[in-house]
mmCIF file of C-alpha atoms in Angstrom:
data_model
loop_
_atom_site.group_PDB
_atom_site.id
_atom_site.type_symbol
_atom_site.label_atom_id
_atom_site.label_comp_id
_atom_site.label_asym_id
_atom_site.label_seq_id
_atom_site.Cartn_x
_atom_site.Cartn_y
_atom_site.Cartn_z
ATOM 1 C CA MET A 17 9.619 -15.034 17.097
ATOM 2 C CA THR A 18 9.705 -15.188 12.915
ATOM 3 C CA ASP A 19 13.176 -13.732 11.147
ATOM 4 C CA PHE A 20 10.118 -12.066 7.578
ATOM 5 C CA LYS A 21 13.060 -11.760 4.433
ATOM 6 C CA VAL A 22 10.723 -10.632 2.037
ATOM 7 C CA THR A 23 7.931 -8.383 3.417
ATOM 8 C CA HIS A 24 7.609 -5.473 0.156
ATOM 9 C CA PRO A 25 6.740 -6.151 -3.493
ATOM 10 C CA ASP A 26 8.834 -5.523 -6.513
ATOM 11 C CA ILE A 27 7.939 -2.564 -8.426
ATOM 12 C CA VAL A 28 8.165 -3.508 -11.666
ATOM 13 C CA GLY A 29 6.830 0.322 -12.872
ATOM 14 C CA VAL A 30 6.683 4.077 -11.594
ATOM 15 C CA ASP A 31 4.456 7.000 -12.593
ATOM 16 C CA GLU A 32 5.801 9.928 -10.715
ATOM 17 C CA GLN A 33 4.086 13.607 -10.619
ATOM 18 C CA ALA A 34 3.572 16.523 -9.358
ATOM 19 C CA HIS A 35 1.338 15.165 -6.792
ATOM 20 C CA GLU A 36 0.100 11.309 -7.935
ATOM 21 C CA VAL A 37 2.328 8.159 -7.694
ATOM 22 C CA LEU A 38 1.445 5.183 -10.118
ATOM 23 C CA LEU A 39 3.488 1.854 -8.159
ATOM 24 C CA THR A 40 3.215 -1.778 -10.390
ATOM 25 C CA LEU A 41 3.958 -4.002 -7.722
ATOM 26 C CA SER A 42 4.409 -7.403 -8.460
ATOM 27 C CA LEU A 43 3.411 -9.569 -5.391
ATOM 28 C CA ALA A 44 5.714 -12.285 -5.889
ATOM 29 C CA PRO A 45 5.052 -16.090 -3.724
ATOM 30 C CA GLN A 46 7.831 -15.360 -2.094
ATOM 31 C CA LEU A 47 6.890 -12.324 0.608
ATOM 32 C CA ASP A 48 6.876 -13.762 4.005
ATOM 33 C CA TYR A 49 2.739 -11.955 4.728
ATOM 34 C CA PHE A 50 2.104 -15.031 2.089
ATOM 35 C CA LYS A 51 2.792 -17.803 5.058
ATOM 36 C CA GLY A 52 0.839 -18.999 7.501
ATOM 37 C CA HIS A 53 -2.017 -15.991 6.586
ATOM 38 C CA PHE A 54 -4.284 -18.741 4.848
ATOM 39 C CA PRO A 55 -2.381 -21.168 4.229
ATOM 40 C CA ASP A 56 -4.460 -23.284 1.416
ATOM 41 C CA ALA A 57 -5.621 -20.313 0.147
ATOM 42 C CA PRO A 58 -2.747 -17.690 1.033
ATOM 43 C CA ILE A 59 -3.256 -13.140 0.652
ATOM 44 C CA LEU A 60 -2.017 -10.069 1.627
ATOM 45 C CA ALA A 61 -3.840 -8.997 4.910
ATOM 46 C CA GLY A 62 -5.146 -6.242 4.756
ATOM 47 C CA VAL A 63 -2.986 -4.465 7.327
ATOM 48 C CA VAL A 64 0.195 -4.941 5.513
ATOM 49 C CA GLN A 65 -1.416 -3.236 2.307
ATOM 50 C CA LEU A 66 -1.729 -0.498 4.680
ATOM 51 C CA ASP A 67 1.650 -0.126 6.143
ATOM 52 C CA TRP A 68 3.004 -1.195 2.545
ATOM 53 C CA ALA A 69 0.981 2.790 1.134
ATOM 54 C CA ILE A 70 1.917 4.318 4.368
ATOM 55 C CA HIS A 71 5.498 3.400 2.993
ATOM 56 C CA TYR A 72 4.787 4.278 -0.139
ATOM 57 C CA GLY A 73 3.182 7.921 0.554
ATOM 58 C CA ARG A 74 6.660 9.254 3.041
ATOM 59 C CA LYS A 75 8.766 7.638 0.210
ATOM 60 C CA TYR A 76 7.035 9.450 -2.358
ATOM 61 C CA PHE A 77 5.405 13.005 -1.258
ATOM 62 C CA GLY A 78 8.021 13.385 2.637
ATOM 63 C CA TYR A 79 5.537 13.186 5.027
ATOM 64 C CA GLN A 80 7.524 12.806 8.309
ATOM 65 C CA ASN A 81 5.115 13.500 11.332
ATOM 66 C CA ALA A 82 3.055 10.686 13.292
ATOM 67 C CA VAL A 83 0.195 8.807 10.864
ATOM 68 C CA GLU A 84 -2.981 10.688 12.583
ATOM 69 C CA ASN A 85 -6.000 8.479 11.296
ATOM 70 C CA VAL A 86 -6.705 6.807 9.211
ATOM 71 C CA GLU A 87 -10.001 7.557 7.777
ATOM 72 C CA VAL A 88 -12.098 6.084 4.645
ATOM 73 C CA LEU A 89 -10.673 2.187 4.531
ATOM 74 C CA LYS A 90 -11.708 -0.181 1.753
ATOM 75 C CA PHE A 91 -11.035 -3.782 1.261
ATOM 76 C CA GLN A 92 -13.179 -5.155 -1.488
ATOM 77 C CA VAL A 93 -10.835 -7.977 -3.466
ATOM 78 C CA VAL A 94 -8.518 -10.543 -1.873
ATOM 79 C CA MET A 95 -4.754 -9.694 -3.142
ATOM 80 C CA THR A 96 -3.540 -13.174 -3.695
ATOM 81 C CA PRO A 97 0.846 -14.620 -5.133
ATOM 82 C CA GLY A 98 1.619 -14.288 -8.505
ATOM 83 C CA LEU A 99 -0.931 -11.018 -9.047
ATOM 84 C CA GLU A 100 0.556 -7.598 -10.370
ATOM 85 C CA VAL A 101 -1.390 -4.471 -9.164
ATOM 86 C CA THR A 102 -1.095 -0.805 -9.179
ATOM 87 C CA LEU A 103 -0.549 1.288 -5.909
ATOM 88 C CA ALA A 104 -2.047 4.598 -6.575
ATOM 89 C CA LEU A 105 -1.433 7.701 -4.133
ATOM 90 C CA GLU A 106 -2.184 10.817 -4.637
ATOM 91 C CA LYS A 107 -1.480 14.173 -2.568
ATOM 92 C CA LYS A 108 -3.938 15.499 -1.043
ATOM 93 C CA SER A 109 -2.235 18.606 0.677
ATOM 94 C CA GLU A 110 1.081 18.623 2.935
ATOM 95 C CA HIS A 111 -1.177 16.532 5.719
ATOM 96 C CA LYS A 112 -3.385 14.077 3.574
ATOM 97 C CA PHE A 113 -2.943 11.498 0.948
ATOM 98 C CA THR A 114 -4.610 9.266 -0.733
ATOM 99 C CA PHE A 115 -4.339 5.370 -2.077
ATOM 100 C CA ARG A 116 -5.926 2.265 -3.701
ATOM 101 C CA TYR A 117 -4.796 -0.821 -5.548
ATOM 102 C CA TYR A 118 -5.885 -2.122 -8.286
ATOM 103 C CA SER A 119 -5.095 -5.114 -11.015
ATOM 104 C CA HIS A 120 -7.428 -6.912 -13.401
ATOM 105 C CA LYS A 121 -9.701 -8.184 -11.195
ATOM 106 C CA GLY A 122 -11.212 -4.693 -10.021
ATOM 107 C CA GLN A 123 -9.873 -2.438 -7.139
ATOM 108 C CA HIS A 124 -8.864 -4.939 -3.795
ATOM 109 C CA ALA A 125 -8.816 -1.657 -0.854
ATOM 110 C CA SER A 126 -9.181 2.448 -0.983
ATOM 111 C CA GLY A 127 -8.218 4.933 1.667
ATOM 112 C CA ARG A 128 -6.558 7.949 3.005
ATOM 113 C CA ILE A 129 -4.135 8.695 5.528
ATOM 114 C CA VAL A 130 -3.812 11.279 7.364
ATOM 115 C CA PHE A 131 -0.999 12.478 9.263
ATOM 116 C CA ALA A 132 -0.088 14.271 12.784
ATOM 117 C CA SER A 133 0.325 18.559 11.420
ATOM 118 C CA ASP A 134 2.986 20.559 13.154
ATOM 119 C CA ALA A 135 0.552 22.964 14.929
#
């Protein structure tokens, strides 16, 4: 089993509004997720991008329930070591938010996360 130590990007900027958060993330080459994916041309796996979006959505919007659905998920441009990206999170309702990653290279990924309701 691999022992991951560096699993989150460096947050170099935060712009927090009522229903939107913009996080500027630095993707350090030391991130464990770059190891082996792929050895000659490392990229950040989509599942990691999704995990980070959920993590930061929970942190900034306070979602507690389990993820019920991931909608309109798209991966457009790969993320590579050393890249600085913005993760834009927008709260749509008490159970839903959208995310998108973008940089000077364009839009990298986007989607909508839906959490289970209490009912």
